[in-house]
mmCIF file of C-alpha atoms and ligand atoms in Angstrom:
data_model
loop_
_atom_site.group_PDB
_atom_site.id
_atom_site.type_symbol
_atom_site.label_atom_id
_atom_site.label_comp_id
_atom_site.label_asym_id
_atom_site.label_seq_id
_atom_site.Cartn_x
_atom_site.Cartn_y
_atom_site.Cartn_z
ATOM 1 C CA MET A 14 -24.752 33.215 -60.940
ATOM 2 C CA THR A 15 -28.272 34.317 -62.476
ATOM 3 C CA THR A 16 -31.295 31.715 -62.019
ATOM 4 C CA GLN A 17 -30.735 30.591 -65.647
ATOM 5 C CA GLU A 18 -26.707 29.818 -65.269
ATOM 6 C CA ARG A 19 -27.242 27.902 -61.700
ATOM 7 C CA ASP A 20 -30.051 25.855 -63.788
ATOM 8 C CA LYS A 21 -27.816 24.939 -66.403
ATOM 9 C CA ALA A 22 -24.980 23.730 -63.713
ATOM 10 C CA TYR A 23 -26.627 22.189 -61.883
ATOM 11 C CA VAL A 24 -30.079 20.455 -63.031
ATOM 12 C CA ALA A 25 -30.058 17.593 -65.228
ATOM 13 C CA GLY A 26 -30.353 18.885 -68.921
ATOM 14 C CA THR A 27 -33.421 17.175 -69.405
ATOM 15 C CA TYR A 28 -35.094 20.043 -70.659
ATOM 16 C CA ASN A 29 -34.569 22.902 -73.188
ATOM 17 C CA ARG A 30 -36.107 25.624 -71.318
ATOM 18 C CA PHE A 31 -36.993 29.114 -72.854
ATOM 19 C CA PRO A 32 -34.582 32.166 -71.509
ATOM 20 C CA LEU A 33 -37.780 32.981 -69.104
ATOM 21 C CA THR A 34 -37.609 33.220 -65.341
ATOM 22 C CA VAL A 35 -40.899 33.266 -64.299
ATOM 23 C CA VAL A 36 -40.912 34.777 -60.718
ATOM 24 C CA SER A 37 -44.957 35.619 -60.071
ATOM 25 C CA GLY A 38 -47.878 35.868 -61.839
ATOM 26 C CA LYS A 39 -51.735 36.090 -61.159
ATOM 27 C CA GLY A 40 -54.546 34.498 -62.942
ATOM 28 C CA SER A 41 -53.298 34.439 -66.571
ATOM 29 C CA LEU A 42 -50.578 36.854 -66.257
ATOM 30 C CA VAL A 43 -47.190 36.221 -65.180
ATOM 31 C CA LYS A 44 -43.935 38.054 -64.447
ATOM 32 C CA ASP A 45 -40.330 38.088 -65.697
ATOM 33 C CA GLU A 46 -37.549 39.044 -62.756
ATOM 34 C CA LYS A 47 -37.049 42.309 -64.657
ATOM 35 C CA GLY A 48 -40.909 42.890 -64.352
ATOM 36 C CA ARG A 49 -42.132 42.163 -68.074
ATOM 37 C CA GLU A 50 -45.328 40.761 -68.056
ATOM 38 C CA TYR A 51 -46.781 37.502 -70.258
ATOM 39 C CA ILE A 52 -50.367 36.390 -70.776
ATOM 40 C CA ASP A 53 -50.231 32.756 -70.266
ATOM 41 C CA LEU A 54 -51.656 30.625 -73.079
ATOM 42 C CA GLY A 55 -49.703 27.418 -71.636
ATOM 43 C CA THR A 56 -50.563 27.195 -67.696
ATOM 44 C CA GLY A 57 -47.711 24.898 -66.748
ATOM 45 C CA ILE A 58 -49.057 22.195 -69.492
ATOM 46 C CA ALA A 59 -52.327 22.073 -68.434
ATOM 47 C CA VAL A 60 -52.024 22.455 -64.822
ATOM 48 C CA ASN A 61 -52.661 25.836 -63.593
ATOM 49 C CA SER A 62 -56.810 24.751 -64.017
ATOM 50 C CA PHE A 63 -57.573 28.734 -62.752
ATOM 51 C CA GLY A 64 -54.372 30.139 -63.439
ATOM 52 C CA VAL A 65 -51.556 31.613 -61.136
ATOM 53 C CA ALA A 66 -51.842 32.146 -57.789
ATOM 54 C CA ASP A 67 -55.529 31.629 -57.908
ATOM 55 C CA GLU A 68 -57.033 32.785 -54.099
ATOM 56 C CA VAL A 69 -59.521 29.783 -53.750
ATOM 57 C CA TRP A 70 -57.200 27.374 -54.538
ATOM 58 C CA GLN A 71 -54.133 28.923 -52.341
ATOM 59 C CA GLN A 72 -57.196 29.202 -49.474
ATOM 60 C CA ALA A 73 -57.996 25.491 -49.444
ATOM 61 C CA VAL A 74 -54.133 24.378 -49.838
ATOM 62 C CA THR A 75 -53.007 26.978 -47.211
ATOM 63 C CA ALA A 76 -56.011 25.774 -44.961
ATOM 64 C CA GLN A 77 -54.919 22.430 -44.911
ATOM 65 C CA LEU A 78 -51.186 23.223 -44.567
ATOM 66 C CA GLY A 79 -52.304 24.647 -41.050
ATOM 67 C CA ARG A 80 -53.564 21.489 -40.451
ATOM 68 C CA VAL A 81 -51.300 18.694 -41.280
ATOM 69 C CA GLN A 82 -49.155 18.555 -44.543
ATOM 70 C CA HIS A 83 -49.030 14.830 -44.948
ATOM 71 C CA MET A 84 -49.425 11.751 -42.738
ATOM 72 C CA SER A 85 -48.672 8.691 -44.973
ATOM 73 C CA ASN A 86 -51.303 6.229 -46.050
ATOM 74 C CA LEU A 87 -51.215 4.280 -42.637
ATOM 75 C CA TYR A 88 -53.396 6.756 -41.505
ATOM 76 C CA TYR A 89 -56.941 8.755 -42.709
ATOM 77 C CA THR A 90 -57.237 12.478 -43.945
ATOM 78 C CA GLU A 91 -60.756 13.761 -44.983
ATOM 79 C CA PRO A 92 -59.382 15.687 -48.248
ATOM 80 C CA CYS A 93 -58.442 12.449 -50.124
ATOM 81 C CA GLY A 94 -61.933 10.888 -49.242
ATOM 82 C CA LYS A 95 -63.624 13.752 -50.347
ATOM 83 C CA LEU A 96 -61.835 14.278 -53.411
ATOM 84 C CA ALA A 97 -62.490 10.484 -54.084
ATOM 85 C CA GLU A 98 -65.958 10.605 -53.910
ATOM 86 C CA LEU A 99 -66.631 14.001 -55.761
ATOM 87 C CA LEU A 100 -64.393 12.352 -58.515
ATOM 88 C CA CYS A 101 -66.895 9.065 -58.361
ATOM 89 C CA ARG A 102 -69.757 11.260 -57.881
ATOM 90 C CA ARG A 103 -69.342 13.454 -60.954
ATOM 91 C CA THR A 104 -68.258 10.736 -63.148
ATOM 92 C CA GLY A 105 -69.735 7.352 -62.261
ATOM 93 C CA MET A 106 -66.845 5.570 -61.346
ATOM 94 C CA LYS A 107 -66.648 3.354 -58.078
ATOM 95 C CA LYS A 108 -62.746 4.032 -56.744
ATOM 96 C CA VAL A 109 -60.089 6.047 -57.004
ATOM 97 C CA PHE A 110 -56.399 5.624 -56.202
ATOM 98 C CA PHE A 111 -54.532 8.598 -56.101
ATOM 99 C CA SER A 112 -50.580 9.305 -57.302
ATOM 100 C CA ASN A 113 -48.258 12.089 -57.984
ATOM 101 C CA SER A 114 -48.390 12.354 -61.358
ATOM 102 C CA GLY A 115 -49.835 11.122 -64.729
ATOM 103 C CA ALA A 116 -47.181 8.786 -65.617
ATOM 104 C CA GLU A 117 -48.078 6.967 -62.403
ATOM 105 C CA ALA A 118 -51.915 7.115 -62.563
ATOM 106 C CA ASN A 119 -51.454 4.796 -66.124
ATOM 107 C CA GLU A 120 -49.244 2.701 -63.925
ATOM 108 C CA CYS A 121 -51.824 2.228 -61.971
ATOM 109 C CA ALA A 122 -54.536 1.579 -64.831
ATOM 110 C CA ILE A 123 -52.146 -0.953 -66.438
ATOM 111 C CA LYS A 124 -51.641 -2.489 -63.171
ATOM 112 C CA THR A 125 -55.375 -2.916 -62.518
ATOM 113 C CA ALA A 126 -55.884 -4.342 -66.376
ATOM 114 C CA ARG A 127 -53.298 -6.584 -66.001
ATOM 115 C CA LYS A 128 -54.688 -8.226 -62.555
ATOM 116 C CA TRP A 129 -58.388 -7.807 -63.866
ATOM 117 C CA ALA A 130 -57.163 -9.977 -66.657
ATOM 118 C CA ALA A 131 -55.175 -12.304 -65.033
ATOM 119 C CA GLU A 132 -58.382 -13.335 -62.987
ATOM 120 C CA GLN A 133 -60.909 -13.029 -65.345
ATOM 121 C CA LYS A 134 -59.222 -14.329 -68.710
ATOM 122 C CA GLY A 135 -55.731 -16.142 -67.396
ATOM 123 C CA PRO A 136 -52.349 -14.667 -67.051
ATOM 124 C CA GLU A 137 -51.461 -15.031 -70.760
ATOM 125 C CA TYR A 138 -54.089 -12.091 -71.284
ATOM 126 C CA ALA A 139 -52.091 -9.127 -71.003
ATOM 127 C CA THR A 140 -51.289 -7.632 -73.443
ATOM 128 C CA ILE A 141 -52.531 -4.083 -73.734
ATOM 129 C CA ILE A 142 -53.156 -2.226 -77.037
ATOM 130 C CA THR A 143 -52.125 1.258 -77.304
ATOM 131 C CA LEU A 144 -52.406 3.900 -80.550
ATOM 132 C CA LYS A 145 -49.706 4.838 -82.663
ATOM 133 C CA ASN A 146 -48.755 8.753 -82.011
ATOM 134 C CA SER A 147 -49.817 8.323 -78.065
ATOM 135 C CA PHE A 148 -48.301 9.599 -74.934
ATOM 136 C CA HIS A 149 -49.101 8.125 -71.834
ATOM 137 C CA GLY A 150 -45.566 9.042 -69.838
ATOM 138 C CA ARG A 151 -41.924 8.521 -69.242
ATOM 139 C CA THR A 152 -41.343 5.278 -66.954
ATOM 140 C CA ILE A 153 -40.516 2.291 -68.443
ATOM 141 C CA THR A 154 -44.096 1.245 -68.764
ATOM 142 C CA THR A 155 -45.749 3.761 -69.756
ATOM 143 C CA LEU A 156 -42.836 4.536 -72.337
ATOM 144 C CA ALA A 157 -43.833 0.867 -73.482
ATOM 145 C CA ALA A 158 -47.538 2.190 -73.553
ATOM 146 C CA THR A 159 -46.370 5.479 -75.750
ATOM 147 C CA GLY A 160 -46.388 4.392 -79.423
ATOM 148 C CA GLN A 161 -43.785 6.723 -80.553
ATOM 149 C CA ASP A 162 -40.695 5.076 -80.972
ATOM 150 C CA HIS A 163 -38.228 7.915 -80.871
ATOM 151 C CA TYR A 164 -39.284 8.216 -77.190
ATOM 152 C CA HIS A 165 -37.995 4.608 -76.733
ATOM 153 C CA GLU A 166 -34.884 4.346 -78.704
ATOM 154 C CA LEU A 167 -32.330 4.689 -75.810
ATOM 155 C CA PHE A 168 -34.108 3.068 -72.964
ATOM 156 C CA GLN A 169 -34.504 -0.671 -74.225
ATOM 157 C CA PRO A 170 -35.685 -3.409 -72.516
ATOM 158 C CA LEU A 171 -39.454 -1.463 -72.305
ATOM 159 C CA THR A 172 -42.145 -3.378 -70.330
ATOM 160 C CA PRO A 173 -43.224 -6.059 -72.411
ATOM 161 C CA GLY A 174 -46.964 -6.864 -73.398
ATOM 162 C CA PHE A 175 -47.514 -3.497 -75.696
ATOM 163 C CA VAL A 176 -48.504 -3.281 -79.036
ATOM 164 C CA SER A 177 -49.613 0.203 -80.984
ATOM 165 C CA VAL A 178 -52.001 0.507 -83.842
ATOM 166 C CA THR A 179 -52.879 3.099 -86.145
ATOM 167 C CA PRO A 180 -55.163 5.825 -84.943
ATOM 168 C CA GLY A 181 -58.742 5.276 -86.848
ATOM 169 C CA ASP A 182 -57.805 2.213 -88.319
ATOM 170 C CA ALA A 183 -60.647 0.021 -86.689
ATOM 171 C CA ALA A 184 -59.767 -3.284 -88.993
ATOM 172 C CA GLU A 185 -56.051 -2.951 -87.645
ATOM 173 C CA LEU A 186 -57.667 -2.760 -83.991
ATOM 174 C CA GLU A 187 -59.934 -5.656 -84.545
ATOM 175 C CA THR A 188 -56.982 -7.534 -86.200
ATOM 176 C CA ALA A 189 -54.411 -7.096 -82.789
ATOM 177 C CA ALA A 190 -56.827 -7.613 -80.542
ATOM 178 C CA GLU A 191 -57.943 -11.252 -82.004
ATOM 179 C CA LYS A 192 -53.971 -11.727 -82.833
ATOM 180 C CA TYR A 193 -53.091 -11.090 -79.194
ATOM 181 C CA SER A 194 -54.209 -12.123 -75.841
ATOM 182 C CA CYS A 195 -55.535 -8.902 -74.871
ATOM 183 C CA ALA A 196 -56.348 -6.957 -71.219
ATOM 184 C CA ALA A 197 -56.932 -3.798 -72.555
ATOM 185 C CA VAL A 198 -57.215 -0.774 -75.246
ATOM 186 C CA MET A 199 -55.587 1.981 -73.825
ATOM 187 C CA ILE A 200 -56.396 5.651 -75.351
ATOM 188 C CA GLU A 201 -56.571 9.494 -75.358
ATOM 189 C CA CYS A 202 -59.424 10.908 -76.994
ATOM 190 C CA ILE A 203 -57.507 14.185 -78.032
ATOM 191 C CA GLN A 204 -53.579 12.950 -78.542
ATOM 192 C CA GLY A 205 -52.055 15.822 -76.762
ATOM 193 C CA GLU A 206 -48.296 15.314 -77.046
ATOM 194 C CA GLY A 207 -49.154 13.789 -80.436
ATOM 195 C CA GLY A 208 -50.270 17.157 -81.846
ATOM 196 C CA VAL A 209 -53.701 17.572 -80.329
ATOM 197 C CA VAL A 210 -55.012 15.259 -82.852
ATOM 198 C CA PRO A 211 -58.552 14.505 -81.511
ATOM 199 C CA LEU A 212 -59.998 10.566 -82.494
ATOM 200 C CA PRO A 213 -62.548 10.334 -85.010
ATOM 201 C CA SER A 214 -66.188 9.652 -83.420
ATOM 202 C CA GLU A 215 -66.694 6.774 -85.305
ATOM 203 C CA TYR A 216 -63.539 4.890 -84.716
ATOM 204 C CA LEU A 217 -64.073 5.801 -80.462
ATOM 205 C CA ALA A 218 -67.621 3.999 -81.461
ATOM 206 C CA ALA A 219 -65.118 1.277 -83.004
ATOM 207 C CA ILE A 220 -62.975 0.945 -80.070
ATOM 208 C CA ARG A 221 -66.083 0.486 -77.693
ATOM 209 C CA GLN A 222 -67.444 -2.186 -79.858
ATOM 210 C CA VAL A 223 -64.176 -4.214 -79.795
ATOM 211 C CA THR A 224 -63.821 -3.901 -76.405
ATOM 212 C CA GLU A 225 -67.045 -4.652 -75.335
ATOM 213 C CA GLU A 226 -67.167 -7.756 -77.803
ATOM 214 C CA ARG A 227 -63.791 -9.423 -76.744
ATOM 215 C CA ASN A 228 -64.197 -8.586 -72.886
ATOM 216 C CA LEU A 229 -61.312 -6.276 -73.291
ATOM 217 C CA LEU A 230 -61.165 -3.133 -70.410
ATOM 218 C CA LEU A 231 -61.227 0.408 -71.972
ATOM 219 C CA ILE A 232 -58.830 2.114 -70.406
ATOM 220 C CA VAL A 233 -58.939 6.305 -71.170
ATOM 221 C CA ASP A 234 -56.073 8.513 -70.301
ATOM 222 C CA GLU A 235 -57.434 12.234 -69.373
ATOM 223 C CA VAL A 236 -53.790 13.090 -67.884
ATOM 224 C CA GLN A 237 -54.057 15.935 -70.486
ATOM 225 C CA THR A 238 -57.769 16.496 -71.658
ATOM 226 C CA GLY A 239 -59.100 16.016 -68.026
ATOM 227 C CA ASN A 240 -60.693 18.293 -65.746
ATOM 228 C CA GLY A 241 -62.660 20.898 -67.959
ATOM 229 C CA ARG A 242 -59.780 21.223 -70.421
ATOM 230 C CA THR A 243 -61.646 20.118 -73.465
ATOM 231 C CA GLY A 244 -65.299 21.581 -72.682
ATOM 232 C CA ASP A 245 -66.650 18.879 -70.558
ATOM 233 C CA LEU A 246 -65.657 17.441 -67.213
ATOM 234 C CA TYR A 247 -63.799 14.485 -69.125
ATOM 235 C CA ALA A 248 -63.071 14.292 -72.835
ATOM 236 C CA TYR A 249 -64.427 10.656 -73.153
ATOM 237 C CA MET A 250 -67.758 12.199 -72.037
ATOM 238 C CA HIS A 251 -68.374 13.956 -75.569
ATOM 239 C CA ASP A 252 -68.377 10.282 -76.882
ATOM 240 C CA GLY A 253 -70.621 8.713 -74.937
ATOM 241 C CA LEU A 254 -67.670 6.057 -74.178
ATOM 242 C CA LYS A 255 -67.851 4.099 -70.898
ATOM 243 C CA PRO A 256 -64.096 3.448 -70.020
ATOM 244 C CA ASP A 257 -63.270 0.962 -67.026
ATOM 245 C CA LEU A 258 -60.512 2.905 -66.274
ATOM 246 C CA VAL A 259 -59.475 7.089 -66.165
ATOM 247 C CA SER A 260 -56.230 8.210 -65.189
ATOM 248 C CA THR A 261 -55.808 11.773 -64.968
ATOM 249 C CA ALA A 262 -53.667 14.165 -63.002
ATOM 250 C CA LYS A 263 -52.244 17.649 -64.183
ATOM 251 C CA GLY A 264 -55.537 20.215 -63.975
ATOM 252 C CA LEU A 265 -56.790 18.470 -61.137
ATOM 253 C CA GLY A 266 -54.257 19.399 -58.923
ATOM 254 C CA GLY A 267 -54.357 23.156 -59.934
ATOM 255 C CA GLY A 268 -50.510 23.285 -59.424
ATOM 256 C CA LEU A 269 -49.929 20.081 -57.000
ATOM 257 C CA PRO A 270 -48.480 16.506 -57.964
ATOM 258 C CA LEU A 271 -51.524 14.684 -58.189
ATOM 259 C CA GLY A 272 -52.181 11.896 -60.218
ATOM 260 C CA ALA A 273 -55.777 9.580 -59.961
ATOM 261 C CA THR A 274 -56.659 6.342 -61.151
ATOM 262 C CA LEU A 275 -60.798 6.009 -61.611
ATOM 263 C CA MET A 276 -62.000 2.621 -61.517
ATOM 264 C CA GLY A 277 -65.312 1.570 -62.584
ATOM 265 C CA GLU A 278 -67.556 -1.631 -62.101
ATOM 266 C CA ARG A 279 -65.480 -3.939 -63.568
ATOM 267 C CA VAL A 280 -62.683 -3.320 -61.478
ATOM 268 C CA GLU A 281 -63.542 -1.261 -58.178
ATOM 269 C CA ASN A 282 -62.460 -4.306 -56.194
ATOM 270 C CA VAL A 283 -59.500 -5.651 -58.413
ATOM 271 C CA LEU A 284 -56.797 -3.864 -56.271
ATOM 272 C CA GLY A 285 -56.720 -5.054 -52.732
ATOM 273 C CA PHE A 286 -54.435 -4.404 -49.701
ATOM 274 C CA GLY A 287 -50.961 -4.382 -50.428
ATOM 275 C CA ASP A 288 -51.245 -4.544 -54.614
ATOM 276 C CA HIS A 289 -50.252 -0.721 -54.937
ATOM 277 C CA GLY A 290 -48.983 2.142 -53.276
ATOM 278 C CA SER A 291 -47.418 5.026 -53.124
ATOM 279 C CA THR A 292 -45.852 7.993 -50.158
ATOM 280 C CA PHE A 293 -47.163 11.135 -51.280
ATOM 281 C CA GLY A 294 -50.475 9.556 -53.199
ATOM 282 C CA GLY A 295 -53.519 11.412 -51.758
ATOM 283 C CA ASN A 296 -51.204 13.696 -49.957
ATOM 284 C CA PRO A 297 -54.098 16.354 -47.715
ATOM 285 C CA VAL A 298 -52.532 19.214 -49.441
ATOM 286 C CA CYS A 299 -52.781 17.972 -52.861
ATOM 287 C CA CYS A 300 -55.997 16.904 -52.245
ATOM 288 C CA ALA A 301 -57.504 19.764 -50.636
ATOM 289 C CA GLY A 302 -56.311 21.996 -53.562
ATOM 290 C CA ALA A 303 -57.984 19.783 -56.233
ATOM 291 C CA LEU A 304 -61.333 19.729 -53.985
ATOM 292 C CA SER A 305 -61.515 23.469 -54.967
ATOM 293 C CA VAL A 306 -60.634 22.871 -58.299
ATOM 294 C CA LEU A 307 -63.119 20.076 -59.461
ATOM 295 C CA GLU A 308 -65.952 21.811 -57.100
ATOM 296 C CA ARG A 309 -65.747 24.826 -59.380
ATOM 297 C CA ILE A 310 -65.599 22.825 -62.877
ATOM 298 C CA ASP A 311 -69.146 23.024 -63.454
ATOM 299 C CA GLU A 312 -71.628 23.587 -65.979
ATOM 300 C CA PRO A 313 -71.634 27.341 -65.970
ATOM 301 C CA LEU A 314 -67.727 27.208 -66.334
ATOM 302 C CA LEU A 315 -67.523 24.031 -69.145
ATOM 303 C CA ALA A 316 -69.898 25.945 -71.068
ATOM 304 C CA GLU A 317 -67.615 29.013 -70.691
ATOM 305 C CA VAL A 318 -64.414 26.869 -72.210
ATOM 306 C CA ARG A 319 -66.532 25.951 -75.213
ATOM 307 C CA GLU A 320 -67.415 29.427 -75.992
ATOM 308 C CA LYS A 321 -63.569 30.289 -75.757
ATOM 309 C CA GLU A 322 -63.209 27.583 -78.350
ATOM 310 C CA LYS A 323 -65.244 29.247 -80.762
ATOM 311 C CA LEU A 324 -63.575 32.681 -80.166
ATOM 312 C CA ILE A 325 -60.452 31.350 -80.631
ATOM 313 C CA ARG A 326 -61.251 29.199 -83.907
ATOM 314 C CA HIS A 327 -63.125 32.448 -84.838
ATOM 315 C CA LEU A 328 -60.024 34.299 -84.673
ATOM 316 C CA LEU A 329 -57.656 31.863 -86.172
ATOM 317 C CA GLU A 330 -59.369 29.717 -88.791
ATOM 318 C CA GLY A 331 -58.181 30.841 -92.185
ATOM 319 C CA ALA A 332 -55.795 33.558 -90.724
ATOM 320 C CA PRO A 333 -52.847 34.302 -93.012
ATOM 321 C CA GLY A 334 -49.945 31.811 -91.806
ATOM 322 C CA ILE A 335 -52.260 29.272 -90.145
ATOM 323 C CA GLU A 336 -53.285 25.855 -91.941
ATOM 324 C CA THR A 337 -55.855 24.222 -89.259
ATOM 325 C CA VAL A 338 -56.957 24.501 -86.298
ATOM 326 C CA SER A 339 -57.437 21.376 -84.025
ATOM 327 C CA GLY A 340 -58.728 20.120 -80.800
ATOM 328 C CA ARG A 341 -61.684 20.888 -78.526
ATOM 329 C CA GLY A 342 -62.402 23.415 -75.496
ATOM 330 C CA LEU A 343 -58.906 25.128 -74.592
ATOM 331 C CA MET A 344 -57.099 22.564 -75.944
ATOM 332 C CA ILE A 345 -55.913 23.516 -79.478
ATOM 333 C CA GLY A 346 -53.750 22.914 -81.594
ATOM 334 C CA VAL A 347 -52.674 25.271 -84.368
ATOM 335 C CA LYS A 348 -50.856 24.039 -87.565
ATOM 336 C CA THR A 349 -48.680 26.565 -88.817
ATOM 337 C CA VAL A 350 -47.072 27.704 -92.107
ATOM 338 C CA ARG A 351 -43.978 29.053 -90.440
ATOM 339 C CA PRO A 352 -42.224 26.127 -88.028
ATOM 340 C CA ALA A 353 -44.913 26.011 -84.539
ATOM 341 C CA GLY A 354 -41.498 26.735 -82.909
ATOM 342 C CA GLU A 355 -40.608 30.273 -84.437
ATOM 343 C CA VAL A 356 -44.139 31.270 -83.872
ATOM 344 C CA VAL A 357 -43.531 30.199 -80.085
ATOM 345 C CA ARG A 358 -40.336 32.315 -79.608
ATOM 346 C CA ALA A 359 -42.460 35.543 -81.566
ATOM 347 C CA CYS A 360 -45.526 35.032 -79.468
ATOM 348 C CA MET A 361 -42.723 35.318 -76.263
ATOM 349 C CA GLU A 362 -40.974 38.312 -77.469
ATOM 350 C CA ARG A 363 -44.788 40.215 -77.888
ATOM 351 C CA GLY A 364 -45.774 38.708 -74.409
ATOM 352 C CA VAL A 365 -47.850 35.708 -75.126
ATOM 353 C CA LEU A 366 -46.436 32.260 -73.752
ATOM 354 C CA CYS A 367 -47.626 29.265 -75.994
ATOM 355 C CA LEU A 368 -46.270 25.693 -76.212
ATOM 356 C CA THR A 369 -45.419 23.144 -79.234
ATOM 357 C CA ALA A 370 -46.981 19.647 -79.636
ATOM 358 C CA LYS A 371 -44.973 17.922 -82.591
ATOM 359 C CA ASP A 372 -45.511 20.274 -85.646
ATOM 360 C CA ARG A 373 -47.980 22.319 -84.311
ATOM 361 C CA VAL A 374 -48.305 25.495 -82.020
ATOM 362 C CA ARG A 375 -50.466 24.299 -78.754
ATOM 363 C CA LEU A 376 -52.749 26.432 -76.242
ATOM 364 C CA LEU A 377 -54.019 25.293 -73.035
ATOM 365 C CA PRO A 378 -54.956 28.227 -71.533
ATOM 366 C CA ALA A 379 -56.387 28.789 -67.617
ATOM 367 C CA LEU A 380 -60.411 27.395 -67.899
ATOM 368 C CA ASN A 381 -61.012 30.870 -66.751
ATOM 369 C CA ILE A 382 -58.707 33.442 -68.443
ATOM 370 C CA PRO A 383 -60.849 36.489 -69.214
ATOM 371 C CA MET A 384 -62.409 36.523 -72.773
ATOM 372 C CA GLU A 385 -60.320 39.832 -73.300
ATOM 373 C CA LEU A 386 -57.079 38.912 -72.508
ATOM 374 C CA LEU A 387 -58.114 35.565 -74.288
ATOM 375 C CA GLU A 388 -59.029 37.573 -77.651
ATOM 376 C CA LYS A 389 -55.401 39.938 -76.966
ATOM 377 C CA ALA A 390 -53.284 37.099 -76.850
ATOM 378 C CA VAL A 391 -54.794 35.088 -79.924
ATOM 379 C CA ARG A 392 -54.802 38.201 -81.895
ATOM 380 C CA ILE A 393 -51.146 38.269 -80.844
ATOM 381 C CA LEU A 394 -50.431 34.922 -82.060
ATOM 382 C CA ARG A 395 -52.181 35.275 -85.423
ATOM 383 C CA ASP A 396 -50.020 38.186 -85.923
ATOM 384 C CA ALA A 397 -47.387 36.466 -85.507
ATOM 385 C CA CYS A 398 -48.509 33.443 -88.184
ATOM 386 C CA ALA A 399 -48.672 35.756 -90.941
HETATM 387 N N1 PLP B 30 -50.133 11.093 -70.334
HETATM 388 C C1 PLP B 30 -51.068 12.255 -71.034
HETATM 389 C C2 PLP B 30 -51.686 12.129 -72.108
HETATM 390 C C3 PLP B 30 -49.787 13.572 -70.880
HETATM 391 O O1 PLP B 30 -50.331 14.416 -71.890
HETATM 392 C C4 PLP B 30 -48.956 12.978 -70.186
HETATM 393 C C5 PLP B 30 -48.044 14.325 -69.900
HETATM 394 O O2 PLP B 30 -47.719 15.348 -71.237
HETATM 395 C C6 PLP B 30 -48.552 12.038 -69.847
HETATM 396 C C7 PLP B 30 -49.461 10.986 -69.373
HETATM 397 C C8 PLP B 30 -47.567 12.072 -68.284
HETATM 398 O O3 PLP B 30 -47.751 12.659 -67.180
HETATM 399 P P1 PLP B 30 -46.531 12.977 -66.123
HETATM 400 O O4 PLP B 30 -45.980 14.226 -66.801
HETATM 401 O O5 PLP B 30 -47.538 13.726 -64.929
HETATM 402 O O6 PLP B 30 -46.288 12.027 -65.697
#
């Protein structure tokens, strides 16, 4: 059997994979089993922050592998605490809970918000307001938080206590906050799976006002937007938001599974002994890799990310077959005249890997993709759109 035949025979059919088997890569170039090279503008969906087989990350990971690969959370290991310290120093948050994925990072944020609200306001204050068109994960609770009905249909009943409101409509948010006994509002600053749709700044200001006036927590899901992706360390930083809880994953681990829930002042001590846990959470190898990622997401790199956005917009905005370009930094959505899936397939034939998000082509290249390579790939995308 070929790799693809074996996969189809034995792996659960939850993914509609492209007919491409990746066997190796370096930076923003990956190779299939015939040795054909592709420019990768998807990075495993915003995971490989510094591309494939990045040497600094590889060294950090293999050095830790040679020391100890796992010890459970019954004991201390050095990388876990160091990563938590760096996350807190870079964000002003106070504590971190580590898990293994974005969905789990959100689960922890939700549990923390519910416990905080029960203690501060009463157990009935359990409702979490999320936004329509959001995406927060695939567990039964994070599906309930996800404001897209088509993800819910086959999996009822979901966890109760979630309502979703229309993004951009401050009055609807206000009404929901009045009507329900709420613990928190949970948002993505740019709805990634929803089609790379940024929330308007005025709406973010309205969210801040509602959460402050009504004593609600603000949870910002930075699973996709986080870790340098949008040209700041976290996307909420562009708009001066002060979240109480930040969830992140994907690019933090640089290619190994790692989720993190960052807890601000109001909630830093909400979770105590026995309230939450994860066998693999804070795994030393994943944390060592993440440290090497986070240490390099500095201002010069973030400035580079912003420059790369300018290049992409310069090449794509107004080009034939392109309707709009949305997003920020290296999280870009392109509304094309041709169906997005067709454009992605055409790009793949021409040696460029990109993604879709709803009806848009989505670009999530490595933060350190060389300018010339990015330009080459985006020109190929532009030709495929025309
Ligand atoms: N939250 C957001 C904003 C996401 O984009 C995703 C995944 O795409 C998730 C949560 C879920 O992350 P994971 O697949 O790591 O559970």
